[in-house]
XYZ file of C-alpha atoms in Angstrom:
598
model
C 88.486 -22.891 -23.305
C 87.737 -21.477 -26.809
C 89.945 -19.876 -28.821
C 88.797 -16.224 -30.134
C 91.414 -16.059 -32.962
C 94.891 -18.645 -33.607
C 98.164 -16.637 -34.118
C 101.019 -18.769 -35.535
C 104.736 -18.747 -34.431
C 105.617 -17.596 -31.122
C 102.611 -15.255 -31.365
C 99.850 -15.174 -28.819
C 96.896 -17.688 -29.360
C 94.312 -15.101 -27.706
C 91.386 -17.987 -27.730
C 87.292 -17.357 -27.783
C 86.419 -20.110 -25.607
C 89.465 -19.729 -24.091
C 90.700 -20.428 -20.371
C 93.680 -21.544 -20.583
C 95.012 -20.837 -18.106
C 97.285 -20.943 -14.875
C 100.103 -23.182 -14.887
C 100.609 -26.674 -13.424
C 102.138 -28.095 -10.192
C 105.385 -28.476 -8.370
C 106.294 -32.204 -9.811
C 105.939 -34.008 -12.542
C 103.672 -36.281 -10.817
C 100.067 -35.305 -8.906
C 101.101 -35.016 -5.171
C 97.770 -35.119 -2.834
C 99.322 -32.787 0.041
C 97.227 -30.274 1.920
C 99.815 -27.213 1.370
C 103.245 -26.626 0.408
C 105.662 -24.704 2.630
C 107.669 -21.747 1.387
C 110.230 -22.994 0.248
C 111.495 -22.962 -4.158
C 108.805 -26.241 -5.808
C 111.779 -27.217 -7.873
C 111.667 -30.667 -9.352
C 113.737 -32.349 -7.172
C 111.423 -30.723 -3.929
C 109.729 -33.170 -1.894
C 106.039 -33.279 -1.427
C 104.304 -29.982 -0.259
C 104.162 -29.559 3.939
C 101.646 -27.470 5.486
C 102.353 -23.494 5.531
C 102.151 -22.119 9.456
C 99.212 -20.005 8.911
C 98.785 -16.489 11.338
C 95.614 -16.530 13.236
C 94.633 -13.447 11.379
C 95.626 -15.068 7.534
C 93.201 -16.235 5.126
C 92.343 -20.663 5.941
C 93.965 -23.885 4.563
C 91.347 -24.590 2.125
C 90.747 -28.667 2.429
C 92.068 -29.866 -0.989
C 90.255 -33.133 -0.399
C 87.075 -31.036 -0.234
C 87.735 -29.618 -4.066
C 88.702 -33.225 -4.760
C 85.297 -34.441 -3.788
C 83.639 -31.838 -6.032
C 85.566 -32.913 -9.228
C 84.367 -36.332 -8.807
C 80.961 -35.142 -8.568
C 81.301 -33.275 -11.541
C 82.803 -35.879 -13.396
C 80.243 -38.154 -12.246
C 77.443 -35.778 -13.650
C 79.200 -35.734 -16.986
C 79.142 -39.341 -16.718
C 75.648 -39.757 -16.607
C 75.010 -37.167 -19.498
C 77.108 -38.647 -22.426
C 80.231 -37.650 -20.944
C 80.338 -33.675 -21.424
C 78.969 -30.486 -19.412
C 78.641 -28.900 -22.388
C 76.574 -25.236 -21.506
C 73.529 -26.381 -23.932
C 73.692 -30.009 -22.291
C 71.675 -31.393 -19.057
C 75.774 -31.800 -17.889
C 75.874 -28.249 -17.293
C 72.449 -27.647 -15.844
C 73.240 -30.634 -13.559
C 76.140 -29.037 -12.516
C 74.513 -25.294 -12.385
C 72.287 -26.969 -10.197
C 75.098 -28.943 -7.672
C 76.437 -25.502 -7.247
C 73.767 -23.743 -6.186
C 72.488 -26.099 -4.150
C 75.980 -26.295 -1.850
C 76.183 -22.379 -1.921
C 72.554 -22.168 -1.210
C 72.620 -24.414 2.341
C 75.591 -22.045 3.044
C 73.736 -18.751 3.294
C 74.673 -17.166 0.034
C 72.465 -15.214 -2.207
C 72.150 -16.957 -5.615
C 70.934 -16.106 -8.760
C 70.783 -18.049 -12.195
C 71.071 -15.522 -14.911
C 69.683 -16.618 -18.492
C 71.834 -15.808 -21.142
C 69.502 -14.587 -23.386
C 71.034 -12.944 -26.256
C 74.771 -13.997 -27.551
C 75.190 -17.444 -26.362
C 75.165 -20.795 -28.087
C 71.360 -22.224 -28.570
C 69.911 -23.704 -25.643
C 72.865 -22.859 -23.248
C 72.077 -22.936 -19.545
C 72.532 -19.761 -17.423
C 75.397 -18.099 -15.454
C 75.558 -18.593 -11.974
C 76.077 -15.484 -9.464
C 76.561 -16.016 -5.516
C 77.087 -12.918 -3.114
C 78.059 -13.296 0.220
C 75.306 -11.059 2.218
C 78.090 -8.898 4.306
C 80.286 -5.639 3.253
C 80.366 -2.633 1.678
C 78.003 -3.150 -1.039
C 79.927 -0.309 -3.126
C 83.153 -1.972 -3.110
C 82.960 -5.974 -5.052
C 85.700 -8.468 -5.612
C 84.555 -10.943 -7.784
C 85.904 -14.465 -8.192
C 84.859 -16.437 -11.534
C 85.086 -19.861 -13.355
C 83.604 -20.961 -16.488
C 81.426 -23.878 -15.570
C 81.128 -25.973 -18.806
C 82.994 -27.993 -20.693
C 83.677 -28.798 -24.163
C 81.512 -31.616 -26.222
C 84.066 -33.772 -26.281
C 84.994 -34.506 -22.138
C 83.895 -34.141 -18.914
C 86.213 -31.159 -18.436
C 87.687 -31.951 -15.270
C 90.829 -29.571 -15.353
C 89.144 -27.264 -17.685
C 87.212 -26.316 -16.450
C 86.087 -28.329 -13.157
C 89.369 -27.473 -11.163
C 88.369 -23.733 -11.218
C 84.929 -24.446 -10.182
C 84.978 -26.601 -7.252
C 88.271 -23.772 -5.999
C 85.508 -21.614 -5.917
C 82.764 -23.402 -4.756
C 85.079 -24.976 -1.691
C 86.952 -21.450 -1.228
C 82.941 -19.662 -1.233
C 81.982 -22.324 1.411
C 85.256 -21.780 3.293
C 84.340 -18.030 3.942
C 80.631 -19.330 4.845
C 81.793 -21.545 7.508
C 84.344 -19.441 8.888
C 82.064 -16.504 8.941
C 84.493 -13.528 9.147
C 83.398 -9.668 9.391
C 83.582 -8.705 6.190
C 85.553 -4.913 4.872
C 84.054 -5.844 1.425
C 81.409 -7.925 -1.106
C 82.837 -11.009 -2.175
C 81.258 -12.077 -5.526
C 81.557 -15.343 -6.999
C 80.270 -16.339 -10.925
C 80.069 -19.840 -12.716
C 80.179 -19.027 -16.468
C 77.953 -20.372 -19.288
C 79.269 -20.931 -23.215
C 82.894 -19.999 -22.417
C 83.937 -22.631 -24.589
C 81.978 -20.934 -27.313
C 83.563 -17.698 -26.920
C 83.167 -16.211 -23.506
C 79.539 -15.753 -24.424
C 78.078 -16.264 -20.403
C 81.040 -13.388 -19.253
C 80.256 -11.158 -22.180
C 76.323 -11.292 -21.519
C 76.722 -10.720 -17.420
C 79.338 -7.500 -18.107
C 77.284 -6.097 -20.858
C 73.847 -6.541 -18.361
C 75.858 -4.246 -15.808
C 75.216 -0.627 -15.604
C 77.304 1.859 -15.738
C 77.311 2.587 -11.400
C 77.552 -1.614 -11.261
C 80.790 -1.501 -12.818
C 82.107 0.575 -10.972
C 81.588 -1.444 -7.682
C 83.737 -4.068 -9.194
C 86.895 -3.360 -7.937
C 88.692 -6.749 -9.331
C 87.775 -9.580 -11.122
C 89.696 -12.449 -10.753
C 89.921 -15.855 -12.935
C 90.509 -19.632 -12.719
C 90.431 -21.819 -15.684
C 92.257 -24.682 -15.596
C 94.568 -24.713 -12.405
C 95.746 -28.216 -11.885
C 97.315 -29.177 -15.318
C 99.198 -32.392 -14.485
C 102.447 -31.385 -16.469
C 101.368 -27.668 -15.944
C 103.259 -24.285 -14.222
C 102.270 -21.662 -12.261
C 101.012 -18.848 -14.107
C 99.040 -15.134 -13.226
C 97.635 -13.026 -15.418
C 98.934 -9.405 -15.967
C 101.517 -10.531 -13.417
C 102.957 -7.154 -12.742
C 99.428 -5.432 -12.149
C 98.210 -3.864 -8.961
C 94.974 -7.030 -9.076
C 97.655 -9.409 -9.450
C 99.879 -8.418 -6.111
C 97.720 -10.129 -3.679
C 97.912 -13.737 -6.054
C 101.796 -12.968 -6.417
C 102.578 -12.480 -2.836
C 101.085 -15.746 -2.021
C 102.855 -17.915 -4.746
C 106.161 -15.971 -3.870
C 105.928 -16.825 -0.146
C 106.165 -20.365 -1.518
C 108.765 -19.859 -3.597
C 106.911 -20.731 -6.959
C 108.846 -17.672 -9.081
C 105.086 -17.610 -11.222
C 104.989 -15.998 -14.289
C 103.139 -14.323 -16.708
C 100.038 -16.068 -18.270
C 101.022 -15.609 -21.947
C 99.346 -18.086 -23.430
C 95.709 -17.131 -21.768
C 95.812 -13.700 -22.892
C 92.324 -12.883 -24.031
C 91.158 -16.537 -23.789
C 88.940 -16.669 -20.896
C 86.371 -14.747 -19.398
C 88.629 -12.186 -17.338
C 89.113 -10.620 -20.886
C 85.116 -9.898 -20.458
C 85.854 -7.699 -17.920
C 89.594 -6.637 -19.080
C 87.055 -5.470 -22.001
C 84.692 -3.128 -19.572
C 87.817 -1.163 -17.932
C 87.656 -3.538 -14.616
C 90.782 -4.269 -13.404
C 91.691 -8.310 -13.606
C 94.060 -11.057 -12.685
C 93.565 -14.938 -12.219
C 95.952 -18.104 -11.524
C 96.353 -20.540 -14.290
C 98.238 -23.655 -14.739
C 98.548 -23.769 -18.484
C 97.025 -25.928 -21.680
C 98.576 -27.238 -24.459
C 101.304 -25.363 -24.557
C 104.763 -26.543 -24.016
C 106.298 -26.657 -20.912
C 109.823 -25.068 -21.242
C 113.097 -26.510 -20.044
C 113.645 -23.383 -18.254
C 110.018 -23.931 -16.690
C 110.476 -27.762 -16.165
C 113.986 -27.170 -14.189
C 112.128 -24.760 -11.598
C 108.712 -26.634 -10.965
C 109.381 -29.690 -12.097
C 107.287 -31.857 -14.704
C 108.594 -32.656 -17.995
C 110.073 -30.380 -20.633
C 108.635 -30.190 -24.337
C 105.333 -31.864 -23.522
C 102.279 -30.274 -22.745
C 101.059 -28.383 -19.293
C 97.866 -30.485 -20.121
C 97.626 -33.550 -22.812
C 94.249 -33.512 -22.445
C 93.053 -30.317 -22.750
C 89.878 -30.575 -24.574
C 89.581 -34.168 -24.967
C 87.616 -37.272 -23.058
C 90.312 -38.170 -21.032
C 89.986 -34.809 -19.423
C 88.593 -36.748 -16.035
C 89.727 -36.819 -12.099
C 92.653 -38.628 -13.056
C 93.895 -35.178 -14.943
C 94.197 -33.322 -11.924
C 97.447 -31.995 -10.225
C 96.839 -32.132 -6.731
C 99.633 -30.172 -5.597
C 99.116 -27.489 -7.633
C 95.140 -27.416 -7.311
C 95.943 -26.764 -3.456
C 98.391 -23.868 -3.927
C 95.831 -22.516 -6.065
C 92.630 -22.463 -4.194
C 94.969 -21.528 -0.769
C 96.038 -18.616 -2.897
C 92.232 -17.535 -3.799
C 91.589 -17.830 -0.690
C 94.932 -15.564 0.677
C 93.669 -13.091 -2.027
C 89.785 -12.986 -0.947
C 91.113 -12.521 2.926
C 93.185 -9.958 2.338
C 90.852 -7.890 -0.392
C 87.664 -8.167 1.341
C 87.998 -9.710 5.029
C 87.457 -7.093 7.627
C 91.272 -6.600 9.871
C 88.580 -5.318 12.547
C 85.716 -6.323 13.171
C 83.105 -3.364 11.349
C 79.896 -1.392 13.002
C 77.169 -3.312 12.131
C 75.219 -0.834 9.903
C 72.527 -1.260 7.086
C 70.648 1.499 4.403
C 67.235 2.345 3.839
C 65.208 3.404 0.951
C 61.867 3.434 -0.242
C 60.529 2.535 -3.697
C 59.412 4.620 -5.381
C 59.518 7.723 -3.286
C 56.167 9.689 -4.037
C 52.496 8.489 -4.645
C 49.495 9.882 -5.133
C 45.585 9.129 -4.093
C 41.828 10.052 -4.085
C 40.993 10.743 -0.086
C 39.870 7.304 0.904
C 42.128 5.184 -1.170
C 45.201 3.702 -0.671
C 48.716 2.794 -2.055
C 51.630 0.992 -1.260
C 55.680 1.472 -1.397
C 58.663 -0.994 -1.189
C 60.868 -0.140 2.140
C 64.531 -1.677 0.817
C 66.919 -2.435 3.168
C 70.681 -3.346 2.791
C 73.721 -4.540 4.804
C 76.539 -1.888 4.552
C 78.832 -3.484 6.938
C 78.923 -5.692 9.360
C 76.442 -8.459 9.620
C 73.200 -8.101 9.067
C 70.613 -7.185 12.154
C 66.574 -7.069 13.042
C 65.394 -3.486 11.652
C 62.219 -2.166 12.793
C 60.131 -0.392 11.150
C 57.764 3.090 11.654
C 56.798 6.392 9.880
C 55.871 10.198 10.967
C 54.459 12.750 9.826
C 51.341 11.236 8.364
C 48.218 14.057 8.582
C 44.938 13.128 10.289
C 43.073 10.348 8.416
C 45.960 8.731 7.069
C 47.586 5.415 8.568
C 50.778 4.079 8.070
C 51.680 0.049 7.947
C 54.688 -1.883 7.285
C 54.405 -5.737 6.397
C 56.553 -7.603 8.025
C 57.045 -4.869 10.745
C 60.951 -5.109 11.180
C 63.277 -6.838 8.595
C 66.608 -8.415 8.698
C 68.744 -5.863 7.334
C 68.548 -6.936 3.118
C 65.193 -7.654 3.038
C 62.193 -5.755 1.804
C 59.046 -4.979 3.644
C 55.792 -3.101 2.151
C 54.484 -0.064 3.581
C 50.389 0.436 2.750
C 49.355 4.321 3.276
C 45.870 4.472 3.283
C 43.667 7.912 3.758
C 40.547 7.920 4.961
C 37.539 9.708 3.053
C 37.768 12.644 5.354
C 41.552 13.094 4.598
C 42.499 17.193 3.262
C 43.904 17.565 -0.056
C 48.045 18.154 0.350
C 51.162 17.461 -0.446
C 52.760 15.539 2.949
C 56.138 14.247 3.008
C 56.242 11.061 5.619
C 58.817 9.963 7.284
C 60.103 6.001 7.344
C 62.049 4.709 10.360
C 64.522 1.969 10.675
C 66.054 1.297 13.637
C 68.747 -1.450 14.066
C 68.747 -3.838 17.094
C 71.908 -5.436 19.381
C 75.252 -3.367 21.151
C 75.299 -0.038 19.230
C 72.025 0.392 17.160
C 71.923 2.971 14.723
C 68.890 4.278 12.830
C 68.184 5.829 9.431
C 65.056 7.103 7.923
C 64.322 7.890 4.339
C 61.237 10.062 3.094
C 58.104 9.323 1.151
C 55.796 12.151 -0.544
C 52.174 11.478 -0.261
C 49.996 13.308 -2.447
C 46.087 13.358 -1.049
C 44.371 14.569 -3.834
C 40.642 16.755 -3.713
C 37.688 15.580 -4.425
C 37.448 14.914 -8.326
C 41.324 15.568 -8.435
C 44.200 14.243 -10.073
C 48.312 14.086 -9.060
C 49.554 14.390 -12.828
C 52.567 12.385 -13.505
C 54.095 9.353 -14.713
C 53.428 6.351 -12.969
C 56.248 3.370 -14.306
C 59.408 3.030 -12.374
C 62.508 2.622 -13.875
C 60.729 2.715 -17.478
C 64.179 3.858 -19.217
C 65.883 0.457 -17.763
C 68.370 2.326 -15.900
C 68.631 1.224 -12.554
C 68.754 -2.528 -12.575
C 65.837 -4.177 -13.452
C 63.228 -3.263 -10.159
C 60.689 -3.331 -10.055
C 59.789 -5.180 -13.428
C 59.473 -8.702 -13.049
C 59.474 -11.848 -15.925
C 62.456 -11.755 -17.526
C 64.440 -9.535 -16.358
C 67.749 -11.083 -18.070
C 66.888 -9.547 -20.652
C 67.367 -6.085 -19.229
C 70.933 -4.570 -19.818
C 73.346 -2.499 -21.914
C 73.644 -5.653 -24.474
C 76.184 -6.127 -27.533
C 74.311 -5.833 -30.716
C 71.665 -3.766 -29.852
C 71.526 -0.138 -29.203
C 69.329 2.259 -26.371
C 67.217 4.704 -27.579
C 67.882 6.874 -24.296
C 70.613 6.080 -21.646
C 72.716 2.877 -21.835
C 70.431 0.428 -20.915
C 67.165 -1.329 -22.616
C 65.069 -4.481 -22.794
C 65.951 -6.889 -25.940
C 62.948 -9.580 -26.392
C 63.325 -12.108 -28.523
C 66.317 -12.586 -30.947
C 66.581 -16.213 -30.444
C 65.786 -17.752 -33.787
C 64.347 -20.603 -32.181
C 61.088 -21.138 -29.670
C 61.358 -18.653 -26.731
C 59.034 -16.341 -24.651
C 60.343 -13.312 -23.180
C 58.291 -11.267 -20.617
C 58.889 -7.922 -18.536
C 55.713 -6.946 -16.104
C 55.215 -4.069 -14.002
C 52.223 -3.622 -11.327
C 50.929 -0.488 -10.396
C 47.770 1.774 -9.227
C 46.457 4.208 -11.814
C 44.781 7.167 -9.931
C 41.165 7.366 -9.881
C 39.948 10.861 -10.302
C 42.265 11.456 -13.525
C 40.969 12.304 -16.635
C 43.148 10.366 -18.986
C 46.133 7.537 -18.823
C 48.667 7.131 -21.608
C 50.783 4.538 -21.875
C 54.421 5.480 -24.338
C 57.231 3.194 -25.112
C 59.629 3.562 -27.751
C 60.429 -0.326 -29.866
C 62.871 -0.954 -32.672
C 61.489 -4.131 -34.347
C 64.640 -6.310 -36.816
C 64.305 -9.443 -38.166
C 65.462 -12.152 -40.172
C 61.783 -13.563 -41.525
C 60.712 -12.159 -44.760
C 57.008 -11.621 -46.173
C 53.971 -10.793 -44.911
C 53.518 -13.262 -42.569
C 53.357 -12.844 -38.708
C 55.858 -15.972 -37.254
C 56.891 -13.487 -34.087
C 54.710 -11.471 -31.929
C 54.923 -8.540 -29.699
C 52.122 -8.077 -27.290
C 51.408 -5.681 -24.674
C 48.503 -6.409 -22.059
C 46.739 -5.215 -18.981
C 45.647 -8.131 -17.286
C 44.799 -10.375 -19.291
C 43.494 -7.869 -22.022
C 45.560 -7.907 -24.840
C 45.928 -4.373 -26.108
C 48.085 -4.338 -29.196
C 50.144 -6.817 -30.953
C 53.077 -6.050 -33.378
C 55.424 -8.698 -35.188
C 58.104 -9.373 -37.670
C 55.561 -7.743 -40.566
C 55.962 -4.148 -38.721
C 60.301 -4.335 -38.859
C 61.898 -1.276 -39.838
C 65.404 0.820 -38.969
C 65.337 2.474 -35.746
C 63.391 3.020 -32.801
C 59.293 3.682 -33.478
C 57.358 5.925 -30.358
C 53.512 3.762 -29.738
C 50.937 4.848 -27.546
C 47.808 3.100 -26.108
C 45.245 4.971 -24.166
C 44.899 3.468 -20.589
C 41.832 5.810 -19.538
C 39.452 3.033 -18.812
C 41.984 1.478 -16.045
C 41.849 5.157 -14.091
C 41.174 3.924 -10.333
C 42.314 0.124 -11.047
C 45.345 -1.425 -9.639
C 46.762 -3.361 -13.329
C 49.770 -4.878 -14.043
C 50.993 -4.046 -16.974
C 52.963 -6.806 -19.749
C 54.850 -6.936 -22.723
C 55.663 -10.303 -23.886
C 57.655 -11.129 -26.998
C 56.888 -14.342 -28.912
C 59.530 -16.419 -31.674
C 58.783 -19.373 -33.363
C 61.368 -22.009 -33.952
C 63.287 -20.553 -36.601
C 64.877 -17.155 -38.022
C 64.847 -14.443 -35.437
C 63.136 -11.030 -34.450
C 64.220 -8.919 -32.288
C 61.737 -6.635 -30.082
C 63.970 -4.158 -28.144
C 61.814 -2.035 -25.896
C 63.318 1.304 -24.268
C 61.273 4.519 -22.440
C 58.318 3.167 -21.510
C 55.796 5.204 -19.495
C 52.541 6.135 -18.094
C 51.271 9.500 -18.139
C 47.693 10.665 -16.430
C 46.312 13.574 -16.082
């Protein structure tokens, strides 16, 4: 963990890179016990028993299981200098152990770059969904993944991690129906200031946040001499974490001395309600503290936080398995399904409208989702098409979060209208439902041309479909500024060797007159003179149309425009690709973009 800013005294140490977090075990020694029964983990309590679990309660999470992911960990840091640091091949070899497990296990996984705001060269933040629940209501379960220069970051933060990772694979094996989305994240560059948290929250729209229902944290929850500690105890996030430590007697208290030190505080930033176990750093344990969990007074919950001998042998055992049980307790009862839900899924098409020359064709995106239950074969058809026109989905059905293309193509003979089609999804097994969404087909006459603008999503707003490249660089980012809306594209900024791209494929209409391409750019840098060092570029194809660079920097947003009239009746895909070199940065922050014809 990092610290943001050190207070003196009895004051608060609220630390940038900070997790430090919840506090240690029941004895002063490691115990290696499965669980610990309910009764007070006082220091003269013998090793933990295993808790008599309902058959409806959250699972005994196997603590050898997180055991056997430390040592993996530990073993990657071994054979990369001894450190996961976020800009070392440690962290990307652990980014990529992670996935990999969560990946076999039927999760969906994404590696987001951190591409403005974290430490040069760091590797990306790691997001895994579980495919099932209400995709409006998200409880999210995060870790910071690297460690500092100086260890392998074991305890901090490795026992966090592989919690999450075993508690994630837990939920994939036991496969229950599912009341909610259970998130989990694997932080970049927390111990360089909660830089991966800060860059995921600020990417997150407006209606994203407000899906988040919790966020919950782990960073560092097996300190050796450590105590048993939740953030914003008293909170409504923190009942479910409470409840579980309370039914084993652990009296936890409030995480003082992670306030504002780890990524929770990220969130805690963005209005999203937060809470997290922790076991504690190097603070000192209190007599108080030592008297009720055991451990030894007026040393530290960890002596080696943030040092090399930060390894396996760190780890608490005892109190790494009343942690990840109570994730676990907290996941069940936040998003686990009491009954088992109507399987039930959404439908949408992408975009909506279209417009063609009689005899041409176009193509939509038919989205589908999960919205509760599991997901299910939906088939796919559309009505309402005039004569002439044909209608084709590829595949023809879909599992229930996956996409399919519809193709409407006219024939030369087709009349000149306006027709709104309807798309069909019907579900399959015991209690099928079906939903339908519309497209509006425009056939236009002979000569013709459906006015309009033709880029989707060219204000940035909703996510990041359908541009493609990199899209991590799409977001509501610290440190730049929108010229409409929230959201915006920030290129470049590095200040070291980096290519940024955002693409966007589309049909302009053949019988229109003229095409217009518009986007709004605010160009700063830190180069000086009249050189060109970085580049902005925007291209059809591979035409290069324009380029701008560091020479054209000024305050504020600047409108260009490029006439597109010689792609009328071409299907193009359209680029804009920012370019640094390896030193001093420029930033190329795109908002607004669109395409008229007419």
């Amino acid at each position: 963990m990092l610290r943001r800013f050190a207070v003196t005294g009895a004051s608060l140490a609220v630390t940038l890179a900070a997790a430090l977090l919840t506090t240690a075990p029941a004895s002063a020694a490691p115990v290696a016990a499965a669980h610990v029964t309910a009764t007070p983990a006082t220091a003269t309590s013998p090793g933990p028993a295993r808790h008599a679990l309902a058959a409806d309660d959250a699972p005994d999470v196997d603590v050898t299981k997180v055991q056997a992911h430390l040592t993996e960990l530990n073993a990657i840091a071994n054979r990369n200098g001894g450190t996961r640091k976020s800009s070392g091949q440690g962290y990307r070899d652990s980014i990529a152990y992670v996935k990999g497990r969560l990946q076999a296990a039927g999760y969906t996984v994404t590696e987001q770059p951190c591409t403005s705001g974290c430490a040069s060269g760091a590797g990306p933040n790691l997001i895994a969904e579980w495919p099932q629940g209400d995709t409006s209501s998200v409880y999210m379960f995060g870790s910071h993944l690297d460690s500092v220069g100086a260890g392998p970051g074991i305890n901090d933060n490795g026992s966090g991690s592989a919690a999450l990772l075993e508690t994630a694979l837990t939920l994939a094996e036991r496969h229950p129906a599912m009341a909610a989305r259970a998130r989990f994240a694997w932080w970049t560059d927390e111990e360089q200031g909660l830089n991966g948290s800060d860059f995921y929250v600020g990417s997150l729209s407006s209606t994203e946040r407000s899906r988040i229902k919790a966020y919950y944290n782990f960073d560092m929850i097996a300190s050796p001499n450590g105590g048993y500690f939740i953030n914003h105890l008293t909170s409504a996030a923190a009942q479910p974490m409470k409840a579980y430590w309370d039914s084993l007697g652990l009296q936890p208290e409030e995480n003082t001395e992670g306030a504002g030190r780890s990524d929770d505080y990220s969130f805690e930033q963005a209005g999203i309600p937060t809470s997290g176990y922790a076991m504690g750093a190097s603070a000192r344990k209190t007599s108080a503290q030592a008297a009720k969990w055991g451990g030894t007074a007026n040393r530290a919950y960890d002596s080696c936080y943030h040092q090399s001998c930060d390894t396996t042998a760190n780890i608490n055992v005892t109190g790494l398995d009343r942690s990840v049980d109570g994730i676990a307790s907290t996941l069940w009862k936040l998003a686990v399904a009491r009954s088992t839900p109507a399987n039930d899924f959404s439908l949408t098409a992408t975009p909506a409208s279209g417009g063609v020359a009689p005899g041409e064709s176009l193509t939509t995106t038919i989205a589908t989702q999960t919205t509760s239950g599991s997901a299910q074969t939906v088939a796919l058809s559309a009505s309402g098409a005039p004569a002439g026109v044909t209608v084709s989905f590829s595949p023809g059905s879909v599992t229930s979060g996956a996409n399919a293309t519809m193709t409407v193509a006219t024939a030369a003979s087709t009349a000149p209208g306006t027709y709104p089609l309807t798309v069909t999804g019907t579900g399959s097994g015991p209690g099928a439902v079906t939903h339908t969404t519309s497209f509006s087909l425009t056939v236009k006459g002979a000569g013709g041309c459906a006015a309009g603008q033709l880029l989707a999503n060219g204000g940035f707003e909703n996510g990041t479909s359908p541009w493609t490249g990199d899209t991590g660089t799409i977001g509501a980012h610290t440190g730049q500024s929108a010229h409409g809306g929230s959201r915006f594209a920030w290129l470049g900024g590095y200040g070291s060797t980096a290519t940024d791209t955002l693409s966007q494929s589309l049909t302009v209409p053949a019988g229109c007159a003229k095409a217009t391409l518009a986007y709004w750019l605010h160009i700063d840098t830190a180069e000086s003179g009249g050189t060109a060092y970085d580049t902005f570029r925007v291209k059809v194809g591979n035409t290069t149309l324009t380029t701008l660079s560091n020479t054209d920097a000024a305050p504020g947003y600047a409108q260009h425009t490029l006439d597109l009239s010689p792609y009328v009746g071409q299907r193009i895909t359209l680029t804009f690709t920012a370019t640094e070199d390896s030193s001093l940065q420029t930033s190329f922050v795109l908002d607004d973009t669109s395409l008229q014809v007419s």
